[in-house]
Each structure stands twice: as structure tokens, then as C-alpha cells.
mmCIF file of C-alpha atoms in Angstrom:
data_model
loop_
_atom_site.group_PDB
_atom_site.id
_atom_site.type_symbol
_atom_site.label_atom_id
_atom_site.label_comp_id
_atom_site.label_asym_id
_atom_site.label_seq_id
_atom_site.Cartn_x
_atom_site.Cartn_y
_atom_site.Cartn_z
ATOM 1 C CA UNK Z 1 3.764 47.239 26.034
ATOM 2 C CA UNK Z 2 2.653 44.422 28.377
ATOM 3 C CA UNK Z 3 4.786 43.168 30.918
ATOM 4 C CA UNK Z 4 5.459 39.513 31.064
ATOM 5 C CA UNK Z 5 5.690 38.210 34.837
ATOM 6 C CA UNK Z 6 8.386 35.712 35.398
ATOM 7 C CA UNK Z 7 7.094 33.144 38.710
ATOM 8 C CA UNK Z 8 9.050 31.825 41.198
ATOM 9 C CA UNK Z 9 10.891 28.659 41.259
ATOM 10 C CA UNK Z 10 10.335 28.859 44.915
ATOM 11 C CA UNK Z 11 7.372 27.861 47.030
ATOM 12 C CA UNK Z 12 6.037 31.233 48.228
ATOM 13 C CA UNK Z 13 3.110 32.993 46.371
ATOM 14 C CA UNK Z 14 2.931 36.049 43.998
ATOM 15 C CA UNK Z 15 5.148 36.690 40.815
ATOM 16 C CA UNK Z 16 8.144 39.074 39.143
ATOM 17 C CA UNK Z 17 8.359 41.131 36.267
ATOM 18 C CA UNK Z 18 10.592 43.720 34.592
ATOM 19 C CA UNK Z 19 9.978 47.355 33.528
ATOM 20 C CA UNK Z 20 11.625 50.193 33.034
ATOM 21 C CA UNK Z 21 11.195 53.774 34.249
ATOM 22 C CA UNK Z 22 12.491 57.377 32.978
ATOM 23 C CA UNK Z 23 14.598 59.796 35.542
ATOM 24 C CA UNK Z 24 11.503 61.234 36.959
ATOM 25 C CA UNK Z 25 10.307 57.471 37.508
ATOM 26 C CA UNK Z 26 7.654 57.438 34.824
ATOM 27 C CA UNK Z 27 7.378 54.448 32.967
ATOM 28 C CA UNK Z 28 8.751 53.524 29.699
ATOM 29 C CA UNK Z 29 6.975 51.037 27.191
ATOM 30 C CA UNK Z 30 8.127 52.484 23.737
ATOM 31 C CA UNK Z 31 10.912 50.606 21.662
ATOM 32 C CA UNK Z 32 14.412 52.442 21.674
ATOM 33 C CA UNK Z 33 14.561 54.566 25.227
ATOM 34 C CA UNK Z 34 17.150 53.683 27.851
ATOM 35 C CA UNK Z 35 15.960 53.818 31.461
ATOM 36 C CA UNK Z 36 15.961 52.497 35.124
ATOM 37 C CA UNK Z 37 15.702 48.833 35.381
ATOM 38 C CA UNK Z 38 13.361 47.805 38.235
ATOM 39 C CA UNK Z 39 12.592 44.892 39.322
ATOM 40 C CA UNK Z 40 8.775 44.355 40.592
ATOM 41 C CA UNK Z 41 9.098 41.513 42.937
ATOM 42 C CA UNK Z 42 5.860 40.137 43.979
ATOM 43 C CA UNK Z 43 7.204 37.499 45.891
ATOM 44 C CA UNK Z 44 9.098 39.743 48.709
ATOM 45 C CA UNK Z 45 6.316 42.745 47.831
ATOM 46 C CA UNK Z 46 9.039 45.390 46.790
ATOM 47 C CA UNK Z 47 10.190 46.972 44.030
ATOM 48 C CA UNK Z 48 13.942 47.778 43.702
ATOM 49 C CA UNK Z 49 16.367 48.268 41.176
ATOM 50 C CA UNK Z 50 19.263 45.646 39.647
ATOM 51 C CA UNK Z 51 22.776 46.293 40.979
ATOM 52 C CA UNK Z 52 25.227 45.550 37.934
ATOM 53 C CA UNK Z 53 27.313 43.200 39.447
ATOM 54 C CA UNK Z 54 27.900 40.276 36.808
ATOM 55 C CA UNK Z 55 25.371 41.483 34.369
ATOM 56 C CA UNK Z 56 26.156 40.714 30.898
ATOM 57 C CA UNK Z 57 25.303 41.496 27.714
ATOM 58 C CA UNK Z 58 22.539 38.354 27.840
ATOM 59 C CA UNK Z 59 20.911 38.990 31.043
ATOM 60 C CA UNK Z 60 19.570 42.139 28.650
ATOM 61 C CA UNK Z 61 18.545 40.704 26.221
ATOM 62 C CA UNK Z 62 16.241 38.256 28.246
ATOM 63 C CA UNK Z 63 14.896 40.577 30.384
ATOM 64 C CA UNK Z 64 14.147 42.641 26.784
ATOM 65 C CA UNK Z 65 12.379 39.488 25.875
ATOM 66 C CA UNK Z 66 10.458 39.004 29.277
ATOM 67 C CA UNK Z 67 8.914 42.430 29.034
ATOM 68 C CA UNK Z 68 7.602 41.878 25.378
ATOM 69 C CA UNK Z 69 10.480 43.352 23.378
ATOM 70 C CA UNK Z 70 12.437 41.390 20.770
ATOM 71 C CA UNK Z 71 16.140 42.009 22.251
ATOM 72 C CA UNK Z 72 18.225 44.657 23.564
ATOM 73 C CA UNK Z 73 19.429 47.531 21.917
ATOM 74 C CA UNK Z 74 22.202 48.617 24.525
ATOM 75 C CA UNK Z 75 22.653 48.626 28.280
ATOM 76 C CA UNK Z 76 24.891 50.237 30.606
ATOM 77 C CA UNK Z 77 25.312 51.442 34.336
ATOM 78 C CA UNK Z 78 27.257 54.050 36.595
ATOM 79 C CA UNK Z 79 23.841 55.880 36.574
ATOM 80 C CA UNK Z 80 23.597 56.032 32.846
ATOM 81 C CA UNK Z 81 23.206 59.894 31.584
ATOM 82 C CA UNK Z 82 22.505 61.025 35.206
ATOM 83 C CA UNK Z 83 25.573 62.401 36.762
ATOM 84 C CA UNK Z 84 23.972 62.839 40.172
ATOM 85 C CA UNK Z 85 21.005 60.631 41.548
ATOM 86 C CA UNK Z 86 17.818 60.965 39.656
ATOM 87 C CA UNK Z 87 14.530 61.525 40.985
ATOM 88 C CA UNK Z 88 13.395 57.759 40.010
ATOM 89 C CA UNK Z 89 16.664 56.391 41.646
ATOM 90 C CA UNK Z 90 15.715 57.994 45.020
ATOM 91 C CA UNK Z 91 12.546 55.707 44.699
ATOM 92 C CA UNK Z 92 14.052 52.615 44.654
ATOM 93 C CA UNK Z 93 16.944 50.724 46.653
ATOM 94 C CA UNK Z 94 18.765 47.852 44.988
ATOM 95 C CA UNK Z 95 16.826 44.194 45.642
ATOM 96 C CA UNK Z 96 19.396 42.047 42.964
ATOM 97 C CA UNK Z 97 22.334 41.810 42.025
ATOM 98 C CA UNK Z 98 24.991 39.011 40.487
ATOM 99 C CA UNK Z 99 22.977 38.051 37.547
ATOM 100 C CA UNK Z 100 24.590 35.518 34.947
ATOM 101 C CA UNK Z 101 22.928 34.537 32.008
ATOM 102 C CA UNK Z 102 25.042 32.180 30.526
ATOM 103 C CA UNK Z 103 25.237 32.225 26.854
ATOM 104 C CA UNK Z 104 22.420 29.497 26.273
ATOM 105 C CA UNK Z 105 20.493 30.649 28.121
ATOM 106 C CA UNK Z 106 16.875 30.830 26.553
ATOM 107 C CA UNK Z 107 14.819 32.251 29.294
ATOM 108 C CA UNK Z 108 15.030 34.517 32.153
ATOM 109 C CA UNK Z 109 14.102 31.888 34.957
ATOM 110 C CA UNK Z 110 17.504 29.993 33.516
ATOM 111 C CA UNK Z 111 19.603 33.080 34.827
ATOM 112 C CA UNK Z 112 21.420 32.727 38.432
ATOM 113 C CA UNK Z 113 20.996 35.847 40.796
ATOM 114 C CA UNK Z 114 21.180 36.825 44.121
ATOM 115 C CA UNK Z 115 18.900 39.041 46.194
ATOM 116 C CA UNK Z 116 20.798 41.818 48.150
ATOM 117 C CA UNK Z 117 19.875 44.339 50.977
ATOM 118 C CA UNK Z 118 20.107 48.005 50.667
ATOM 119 C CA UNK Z 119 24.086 49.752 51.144
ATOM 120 C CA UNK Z 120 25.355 46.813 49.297
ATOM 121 C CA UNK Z 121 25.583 48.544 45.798
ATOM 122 C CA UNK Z 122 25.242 52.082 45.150
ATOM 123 C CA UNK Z 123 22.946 54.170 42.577
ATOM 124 C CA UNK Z 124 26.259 54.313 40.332
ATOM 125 C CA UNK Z 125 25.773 50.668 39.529
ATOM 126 C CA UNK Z 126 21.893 50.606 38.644
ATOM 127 C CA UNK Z 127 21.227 48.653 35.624
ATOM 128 C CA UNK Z 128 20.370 51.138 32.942
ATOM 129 C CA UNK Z 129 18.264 49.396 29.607
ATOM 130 C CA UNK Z 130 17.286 50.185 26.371
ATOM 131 C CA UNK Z 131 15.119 47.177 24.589
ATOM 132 C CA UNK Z 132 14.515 47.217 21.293
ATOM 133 C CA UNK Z 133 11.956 45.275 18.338
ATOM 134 C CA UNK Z 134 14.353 45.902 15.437
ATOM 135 C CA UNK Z 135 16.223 42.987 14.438
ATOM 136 C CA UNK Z 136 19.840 42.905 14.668
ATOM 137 C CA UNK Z 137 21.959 45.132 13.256
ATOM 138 C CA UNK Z 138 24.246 43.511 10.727
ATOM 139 C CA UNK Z 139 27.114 45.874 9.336
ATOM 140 C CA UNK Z 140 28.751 49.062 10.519
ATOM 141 C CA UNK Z 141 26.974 51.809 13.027
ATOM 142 C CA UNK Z 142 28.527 54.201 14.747
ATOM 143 C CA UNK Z 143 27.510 54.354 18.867
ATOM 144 C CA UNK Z 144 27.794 57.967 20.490
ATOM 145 C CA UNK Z 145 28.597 58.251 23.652
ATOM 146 C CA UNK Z 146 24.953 57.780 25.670
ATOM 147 C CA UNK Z 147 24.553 54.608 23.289
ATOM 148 C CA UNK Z 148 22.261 56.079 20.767
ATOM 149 C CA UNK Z 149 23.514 54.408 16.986
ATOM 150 C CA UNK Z 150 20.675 55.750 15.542
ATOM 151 C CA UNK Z 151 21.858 58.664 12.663
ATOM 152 C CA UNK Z 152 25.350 59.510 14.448
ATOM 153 C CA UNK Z 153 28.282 60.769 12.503
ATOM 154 C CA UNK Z 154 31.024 59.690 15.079
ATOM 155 C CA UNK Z 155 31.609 57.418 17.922
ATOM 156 C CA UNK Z 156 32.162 53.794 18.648
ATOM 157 C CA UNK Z 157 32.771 51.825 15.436
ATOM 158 C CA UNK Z 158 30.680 48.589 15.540
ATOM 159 C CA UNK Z 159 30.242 46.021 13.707
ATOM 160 C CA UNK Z 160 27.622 43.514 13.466
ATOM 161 C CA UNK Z 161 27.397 44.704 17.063
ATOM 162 C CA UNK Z 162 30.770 44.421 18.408
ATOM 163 C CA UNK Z 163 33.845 46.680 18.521
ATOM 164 C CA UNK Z 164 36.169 46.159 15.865
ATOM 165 C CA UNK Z 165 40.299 46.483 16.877
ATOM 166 C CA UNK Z 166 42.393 48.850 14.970
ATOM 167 C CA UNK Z 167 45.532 46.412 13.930
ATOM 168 C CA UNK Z 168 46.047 46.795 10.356
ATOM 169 C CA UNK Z 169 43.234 49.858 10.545
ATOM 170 C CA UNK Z 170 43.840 52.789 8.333
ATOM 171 C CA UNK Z 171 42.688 56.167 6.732
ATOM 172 C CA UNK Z 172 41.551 54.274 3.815
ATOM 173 C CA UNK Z 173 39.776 51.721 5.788
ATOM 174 C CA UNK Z 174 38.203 54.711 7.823
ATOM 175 C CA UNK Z 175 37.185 56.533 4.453
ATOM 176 C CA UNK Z 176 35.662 53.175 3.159
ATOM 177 C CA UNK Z 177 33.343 52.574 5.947
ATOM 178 C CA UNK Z 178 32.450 56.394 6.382
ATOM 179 C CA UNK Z 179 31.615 55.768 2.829
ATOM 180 C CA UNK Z 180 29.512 52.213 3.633
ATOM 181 C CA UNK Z 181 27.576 54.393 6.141
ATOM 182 C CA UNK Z 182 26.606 57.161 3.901
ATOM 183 C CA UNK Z 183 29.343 59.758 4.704
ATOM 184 C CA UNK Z 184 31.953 61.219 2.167
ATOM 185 C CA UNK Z 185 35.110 60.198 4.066
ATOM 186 C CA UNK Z 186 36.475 60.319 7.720
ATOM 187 C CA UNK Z 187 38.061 63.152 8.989
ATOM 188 C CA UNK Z 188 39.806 61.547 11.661
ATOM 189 C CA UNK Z 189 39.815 57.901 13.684
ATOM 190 C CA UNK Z 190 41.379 56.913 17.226
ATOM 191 C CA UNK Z 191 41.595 54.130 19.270
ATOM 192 C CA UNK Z 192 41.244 53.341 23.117
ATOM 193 C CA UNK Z 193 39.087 52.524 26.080
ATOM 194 C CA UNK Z 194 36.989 55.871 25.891
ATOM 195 C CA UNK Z 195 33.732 55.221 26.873
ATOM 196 C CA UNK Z 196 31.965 53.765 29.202
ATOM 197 C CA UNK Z 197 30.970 49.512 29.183
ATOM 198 C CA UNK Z 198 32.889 48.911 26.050
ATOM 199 C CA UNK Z 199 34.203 45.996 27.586
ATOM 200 C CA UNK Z 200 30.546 44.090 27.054
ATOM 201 C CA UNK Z 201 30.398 44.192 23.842
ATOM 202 C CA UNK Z 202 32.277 41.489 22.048
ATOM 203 C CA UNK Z 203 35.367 42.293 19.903
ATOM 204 C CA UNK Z 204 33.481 41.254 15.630
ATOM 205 C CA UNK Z 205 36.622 42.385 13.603
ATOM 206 C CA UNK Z 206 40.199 42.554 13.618
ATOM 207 C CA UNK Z 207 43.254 42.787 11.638
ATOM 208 C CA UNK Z 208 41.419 45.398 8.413
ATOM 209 C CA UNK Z 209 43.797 45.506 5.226
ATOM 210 C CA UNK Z 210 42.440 48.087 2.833
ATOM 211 C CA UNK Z 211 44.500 48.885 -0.203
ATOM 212 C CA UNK Z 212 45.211 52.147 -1.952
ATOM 213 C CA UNK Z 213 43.160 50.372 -4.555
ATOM 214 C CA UNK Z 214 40.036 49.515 -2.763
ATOM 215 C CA UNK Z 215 36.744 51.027 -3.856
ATOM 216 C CA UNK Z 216 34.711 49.969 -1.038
ATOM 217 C CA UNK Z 217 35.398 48.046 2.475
ATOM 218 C CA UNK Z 218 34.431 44.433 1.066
ATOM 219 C CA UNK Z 219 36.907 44.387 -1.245
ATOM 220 C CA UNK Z 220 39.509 44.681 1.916
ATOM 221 C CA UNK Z 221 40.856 42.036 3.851
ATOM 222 C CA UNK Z 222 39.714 41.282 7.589
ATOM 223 C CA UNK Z 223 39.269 38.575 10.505
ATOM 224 C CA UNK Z 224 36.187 37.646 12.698
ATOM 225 C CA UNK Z 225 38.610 36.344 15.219
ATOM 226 C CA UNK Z 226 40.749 38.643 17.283
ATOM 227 C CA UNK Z 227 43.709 38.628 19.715
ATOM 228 C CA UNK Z 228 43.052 41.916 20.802
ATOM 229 C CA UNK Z 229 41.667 43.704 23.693
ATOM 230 C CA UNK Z 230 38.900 46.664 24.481
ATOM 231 C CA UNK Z 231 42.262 49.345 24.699
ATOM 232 C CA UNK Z 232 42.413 48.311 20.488
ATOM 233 C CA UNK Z 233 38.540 49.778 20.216
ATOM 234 C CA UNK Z 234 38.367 51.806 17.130
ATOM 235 C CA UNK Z 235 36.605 55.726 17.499
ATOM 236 C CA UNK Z 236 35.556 56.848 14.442
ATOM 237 C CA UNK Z 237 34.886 60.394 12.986
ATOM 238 C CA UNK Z 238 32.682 60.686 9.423
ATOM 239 C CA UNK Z 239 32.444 63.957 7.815
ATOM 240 C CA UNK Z 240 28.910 65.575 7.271
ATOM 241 C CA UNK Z 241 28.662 68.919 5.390
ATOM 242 C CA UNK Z 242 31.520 70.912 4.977
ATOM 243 C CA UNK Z 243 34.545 68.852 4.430
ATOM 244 C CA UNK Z 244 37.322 69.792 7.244
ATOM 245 C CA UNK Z 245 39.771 69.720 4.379
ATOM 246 C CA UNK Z 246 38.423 72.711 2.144
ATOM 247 C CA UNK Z 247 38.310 74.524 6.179
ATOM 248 C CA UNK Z 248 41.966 74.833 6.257
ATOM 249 C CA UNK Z 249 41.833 75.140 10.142
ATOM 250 C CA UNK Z 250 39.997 73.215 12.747
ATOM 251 C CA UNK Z 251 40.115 72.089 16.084
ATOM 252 C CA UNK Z 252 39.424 68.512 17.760
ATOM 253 C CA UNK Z 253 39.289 66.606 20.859
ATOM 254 C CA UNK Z 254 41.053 63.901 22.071
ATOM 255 C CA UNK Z 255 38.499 61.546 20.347
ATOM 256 C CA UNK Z 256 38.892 63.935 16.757
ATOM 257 C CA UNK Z 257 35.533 65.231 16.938
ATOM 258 C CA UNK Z 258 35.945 68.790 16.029
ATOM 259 C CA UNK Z 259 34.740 71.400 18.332
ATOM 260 C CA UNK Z 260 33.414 75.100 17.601
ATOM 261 C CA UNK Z 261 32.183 76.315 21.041
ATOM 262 C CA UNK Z 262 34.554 79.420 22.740
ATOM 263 C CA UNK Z 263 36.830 78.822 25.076
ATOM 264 C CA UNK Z 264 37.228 75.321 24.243
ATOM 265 C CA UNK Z 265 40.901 74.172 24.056
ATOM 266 C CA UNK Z 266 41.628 71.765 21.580
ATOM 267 C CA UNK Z 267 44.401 70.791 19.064
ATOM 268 C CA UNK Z 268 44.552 72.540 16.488
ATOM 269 C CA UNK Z 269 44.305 70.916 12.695
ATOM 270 C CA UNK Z 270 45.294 72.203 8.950
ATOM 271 C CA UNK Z 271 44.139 70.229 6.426
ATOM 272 C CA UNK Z 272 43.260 67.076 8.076
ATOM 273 C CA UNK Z 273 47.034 67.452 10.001
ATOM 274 C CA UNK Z 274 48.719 69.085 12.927
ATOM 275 C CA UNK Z 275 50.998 72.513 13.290
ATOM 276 C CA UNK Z 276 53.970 72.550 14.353
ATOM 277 C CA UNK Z 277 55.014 75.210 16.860
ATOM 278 C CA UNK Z 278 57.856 76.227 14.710
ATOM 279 C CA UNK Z 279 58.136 80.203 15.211
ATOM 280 C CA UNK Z 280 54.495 79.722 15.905
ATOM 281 C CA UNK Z 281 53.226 82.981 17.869
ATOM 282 C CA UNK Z 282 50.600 84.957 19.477
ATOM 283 C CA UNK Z 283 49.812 86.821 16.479
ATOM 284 C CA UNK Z 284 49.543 83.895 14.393
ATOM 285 C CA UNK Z 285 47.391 82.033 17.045
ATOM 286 C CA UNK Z 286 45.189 85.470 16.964
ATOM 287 C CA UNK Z 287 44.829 84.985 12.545
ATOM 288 C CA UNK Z 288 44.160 81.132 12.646
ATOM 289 C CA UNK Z 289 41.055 82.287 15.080
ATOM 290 C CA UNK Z 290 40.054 84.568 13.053
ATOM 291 C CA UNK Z 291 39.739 81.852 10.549
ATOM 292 C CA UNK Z 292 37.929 79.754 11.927
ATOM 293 C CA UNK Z 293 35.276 82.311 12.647
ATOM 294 C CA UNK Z 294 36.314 83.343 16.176
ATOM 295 C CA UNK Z 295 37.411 87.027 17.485
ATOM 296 C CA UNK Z 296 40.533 85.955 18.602
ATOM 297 C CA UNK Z 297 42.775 83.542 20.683
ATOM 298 C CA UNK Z 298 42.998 83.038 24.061
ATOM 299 C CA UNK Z 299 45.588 80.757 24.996
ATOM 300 C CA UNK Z 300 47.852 78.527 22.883
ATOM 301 C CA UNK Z 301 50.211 75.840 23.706
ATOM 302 C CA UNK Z 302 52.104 73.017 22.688
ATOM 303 C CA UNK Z 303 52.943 69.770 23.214
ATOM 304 C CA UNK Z 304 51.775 66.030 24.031
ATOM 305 C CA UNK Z 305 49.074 67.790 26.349
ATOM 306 C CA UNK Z 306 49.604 65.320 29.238
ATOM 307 C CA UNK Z 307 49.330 62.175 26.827
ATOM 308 C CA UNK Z 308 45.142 62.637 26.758
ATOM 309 C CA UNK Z 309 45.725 63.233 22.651
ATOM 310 C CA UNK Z 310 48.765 60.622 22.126
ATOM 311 C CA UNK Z 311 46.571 58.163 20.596
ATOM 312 C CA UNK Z 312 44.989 60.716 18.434
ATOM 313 C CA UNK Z 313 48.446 62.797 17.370
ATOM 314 C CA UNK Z 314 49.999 59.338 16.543
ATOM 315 C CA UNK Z 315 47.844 58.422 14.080
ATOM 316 C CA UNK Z 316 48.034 62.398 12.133
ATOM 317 C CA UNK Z 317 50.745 63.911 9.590
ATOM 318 C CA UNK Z 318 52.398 67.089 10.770
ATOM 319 C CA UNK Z 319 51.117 69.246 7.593
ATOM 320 C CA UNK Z 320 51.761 73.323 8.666
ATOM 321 C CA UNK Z 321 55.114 74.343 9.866
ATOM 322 C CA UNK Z 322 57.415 77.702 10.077
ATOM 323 C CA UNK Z 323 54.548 79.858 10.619
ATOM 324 C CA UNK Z 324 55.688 83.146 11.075
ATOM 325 C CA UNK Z 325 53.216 86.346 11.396
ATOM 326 C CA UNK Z 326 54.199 89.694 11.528
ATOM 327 C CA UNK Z 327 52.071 93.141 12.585
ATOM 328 C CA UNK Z 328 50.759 94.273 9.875
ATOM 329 C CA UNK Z 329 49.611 90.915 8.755
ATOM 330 C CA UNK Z 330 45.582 91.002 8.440
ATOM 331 C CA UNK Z 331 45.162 87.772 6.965
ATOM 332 C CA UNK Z 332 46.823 84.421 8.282
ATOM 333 C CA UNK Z 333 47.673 83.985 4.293
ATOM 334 C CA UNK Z 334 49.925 86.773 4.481
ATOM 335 C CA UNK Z 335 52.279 85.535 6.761
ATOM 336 C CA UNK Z 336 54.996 82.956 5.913
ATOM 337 C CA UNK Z 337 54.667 78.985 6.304
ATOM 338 C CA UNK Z 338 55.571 75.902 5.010
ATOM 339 C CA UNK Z 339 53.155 72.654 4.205
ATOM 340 C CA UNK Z 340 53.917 69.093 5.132
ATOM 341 C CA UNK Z 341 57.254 69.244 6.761
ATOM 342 C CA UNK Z 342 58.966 66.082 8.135
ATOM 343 C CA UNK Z 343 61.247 67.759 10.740
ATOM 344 C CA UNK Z 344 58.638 68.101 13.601
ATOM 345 C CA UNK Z 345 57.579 65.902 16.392
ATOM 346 C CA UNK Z 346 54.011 65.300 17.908
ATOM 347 C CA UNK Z 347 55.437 67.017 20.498
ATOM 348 C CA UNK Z 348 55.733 70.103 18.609
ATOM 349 C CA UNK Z 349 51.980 69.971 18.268
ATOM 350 C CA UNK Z 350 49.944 73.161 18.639
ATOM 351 C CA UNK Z 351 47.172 73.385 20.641
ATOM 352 C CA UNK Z 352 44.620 76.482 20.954
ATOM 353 C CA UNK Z 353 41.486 78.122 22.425
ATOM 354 C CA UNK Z 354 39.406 81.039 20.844
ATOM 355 C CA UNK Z 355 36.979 83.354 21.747
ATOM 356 C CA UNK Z 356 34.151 84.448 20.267
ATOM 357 C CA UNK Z 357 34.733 88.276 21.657
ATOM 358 C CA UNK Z 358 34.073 87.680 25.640
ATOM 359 C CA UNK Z 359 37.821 87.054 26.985
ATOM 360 C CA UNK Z 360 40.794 88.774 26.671
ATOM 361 C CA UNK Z 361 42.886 89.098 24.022
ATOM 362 C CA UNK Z 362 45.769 87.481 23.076
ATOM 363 C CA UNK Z 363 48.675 90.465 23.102
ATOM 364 C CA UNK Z 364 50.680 90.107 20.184
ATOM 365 C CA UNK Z 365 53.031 92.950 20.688
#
């Protein structure tokens, strides 16, 4: 991919151009990769990166375009991926920052910016970019959580490229658009600032009104305008393979996406709802494991678990309570329970981690 130089407006002698390097500092030139921004200017003979102060959502896209791609796909900062400093971040120090691109602009040279001298950002705020030759996407994707849209099952719901706010959002709005992405149904949704940057994209849809009725999403109501705010971000979960509902029991995060790894705590689901902790005990936390494939449990509590799931119990049904297990019970379906109870509280919620045999038991008697 050639690079397109972008000259000076100024009277000294030599030019700038963009590219983009990988964590080891090796460059990048195919469609669809995020990576270090750098900034090769020939003018002050340096190369540095771009510190993300002010940069917006169409400073990317024209520095996409100056280095011969058609827009960008997604950008972000606060070291991307990289929790600690990456090998190509240790080669370069920051030489811009402040960049506006106002929205019409149409070139890169049209964009305001101001040089800046090392120790005035840090390697947390490097520009990171991903530039793409696809056009647009118009219509729902899904945006995981290192901004890859491409084939994911849950994450940031977007639309048309921007967020879309969950007033008037349901279940049956969730199912349809699981559905309009090729999914059989949701198994969960959320809301909330969760990830990093959501704030640039722009807020597409608001105010969804799906019906009972509905057979697909574009026979429900909704708004391009919005009076809402990036806190109002919908987080979507789509089902793939085995439908969470013919599992019985499952655990989640605080986003819904269900986890399966040992030692994991999570909050615990039946049948796309929560359990109550109603005479809930060791013995039965020990069966549900069991269920689910583990050895046994390690822990169970309950509760709002610090208000990190509120969002996420909110929007759930209560649908297991009274569980009561006895010794001698080999099975959780011998022991006693009742289904889809109204006289429990989110509070009530039980949450619990398994093992898969390498921790302790859970002692039951």
C-alpha cells in the first residue's frame, strides 16, 4: 500500500506522511489491522507517534485516505490491546497532538494540529488505527471489545456505525436483530459505558418499539435522532450453537456473555433468568456445577455483587426459586424447586464459581 505524503503549508523543505506499524514496529499495509499511528515528518526529520488529544472520529478517516485506504474502520487509544508499552511504542516519542478535523473537512492539510515535545502525552494516549477499503457498513454489526465487527456474536450494538440507545429497547427487539444478523435469538442484552472510546462514535438510533407481533426489526418503530447519552449504549449477546435455554444452567458476566472457564465467578442463570437464594445451599451450588459440566462449586454468593451486574440483573426475570437439596440427592432434578416466582428481589440473586476438579470442594455437610 503506498503512502501518500502530505507537504507542508510552511516554507521549510521535505514532506509528511502517515503509516502504521504492528507492536513489534513492523509495518502494516493490509486493509483491516489496527496498529501504531506514526507520523513520518520530513519537515522536522523525526518520526513520532500522534498523542490523542482532540482526535476525532474524522481525523481517521483522512489520515485512512492519505495513506491510500478508502476510510477508517475503527480507531482507539490508551495503548490499544497492549496493556504495558509495546516494543514499537518504545521507538517512538509523541511529535502531535490536538488534531481537529472538522466535519467538512475533505483533506488532511484542512485539519488543525499542534506539534508537541516528548513528556507531554504518555504511550497510553497513542493513536491506535485500523483503515479499511470496504465501504460503509450500513445496518447492524456487533463490535467486540478490541474493535473487530468482523463475524462476532456479542458486543457493541451498532448501527449504520453508531451506537444505538436502549429507551424503548427490548427482548424482542434484541431477538429481531440477533435474527437480522444471522443468529437464532439473543440470550441476553445490557446497557452502559463498557468499553473503551464509545463516546466517538455517534449515537444512529434511539427510542426501538418492537411488538409482540413483529416478525423482523423493520417492521418496528425507531428514531435517527436521540436525546440520549453514551451511558444508554446498548451490549448485545446473540446465541450461536446450543441455545442457553435448552442448557437449563449457565453463567454470565456483567456484560451477559456466558462464561465456561473454572474458577470464574459469575451469576448464575436458569433458563434465560436468575435464582433466587431462597434455601439455596452448598449442596445445591455443588449439583448446578455438576450440570453445567464442572466437578463441583467453589464459592457461591448472593446479592447485587457491588452494583457491577445492576444493569444486567435489571433487565432479567427471577425464573428458579426454593431450591432445596438434600444428601442423598445425585441429581440437581431430584431436589425440590419452584419456576418463575415473583417474590424475590435482584438482590436475592445467586452468584457462583466452579471447578473443573483443581480446588476444593464445596462441604455440603
Amino acid at each position: 500500500k503506498a503512502v501518500v505524503s502530505t507537504q507542508s503549508t510552511g516554507s521549510d523543505c521535505g514532506d509528511r506522511s502517515f503509516f502504521l506499524v504492528d507492536e513489534n514496529g513492523m509495518p502494516i499495509q493490509e486493509a483491516g489491522e489496527m496498529g501504531l499511528l506514526v507520523l513520518n515528518d520530513g519537515y522536522r526529520e523525526r518520526n513520532g507517534t500522534i498523542c490523542d488529544d482532540g482526535f476525532n472520529n474524522r481525523a481517521a478517516e483522512l489520515i485512512c485516505q492519505e495513506m491510500g485506504f478508502l476510510t477508517a474502520n475503527f480507531w482507539t487509544s490508551n495503548g490499544g490491546d497492549m496493556r504495558n508499552r509495546s516494543a514499537a511504542q518504545d521507538m517512538y516519542s509523541h511529535v502531535m497532538r490536538y488534531v481537529e478535523c472538522s466535519g467538512d473537512a475533505s483533506f488532511w492539510e484542512s485539519c488543525s494540529y499542534v506539534f508537541t515535545s516528548q513528556g507531554d502525552c504518555s504511550f497510553h494516549e497513542d493513536v491506535m488505527l485500523s483503515c479499511t477499503n470496504d465501504e460503509p457498513v450500513r445496518g447492524f454489526t456487533l463490535m467486540g471489545r478490541d474493535g473487530n465487527t468482523f463475524n462476532q456474536s456479542s458486543g457493541l450494538l451498532l448501527f449504520d456505525g453508531g451506537t444505538v440507545c436502549d429507551d424503548g429497547f427490548n427482548t424482542r427487539t434484541a431477538d429481531l436483530i440477533c435474527q437480522e444478523l444471522g443468529f437464532e435469538s439473543s440470550y441476553s442484552w445490557t446497557s452502559g459505558n463498557m468499553m473503551e472510546n464509545q463516546e466517538r462514535f455517534r449515537i444512529a438510533m434511539d427510542d426501538t418499539s418492537c411488538s409482540d407481533e413483529a416478525q423482523s426489526f423493520w417492521d418496528c418503530e425507531y428514531r435517527e435522532d436521540n436525546d440520549c447519552n453514551h451511558s444508554e449504549d446498548v451490549m448485545l449477546n446473540c446465541l450461536t450453537g446450543e441455545s442457553p435455554s435448552d442448557m437449563s444452567f449457565y453463567i454470565v458476566d456483567r456484560f451477559g456473555n456466558m462464561m465456561n472457564a473454572s474458577g470464574n465467578e459469575g451469576l448464575l442463570m436458569f433458563r434465560n433468568g436468575t435464582v433466587c437464594d431462597d434455601s439455596f445451599n452448598d449442596l445445591a451450588a455443588n449439583l448446578i456445577c455438576r450440570e453445567m459440566g464442572f466437578q463441583y462449586a467453589i464459592s457461591w454468593t448472593s446479592g447485587r455483587y457491588n452494583s457491577r451486574y445492576s444493569e444486567l440483573q435489571e433487565r432479567l426475570e427471577t425464573t428458579l426459586d426454593d431450591v432445596e437439596c438434600m444428601i442423598g440427592d445425585e441429581s440437581f432434578w431430584q431436589c425440590s424447586y419452584n419456576e418463575y416466582e415473583e417474590n424475590c428481589s435482584h438482590n436475592e440473586d445467586v452468584f457462583i464459581t466452579c471447578s473443573d476438579g483443581q480446588t476444593e470442594e464445596l462441604d455440603f455437610y
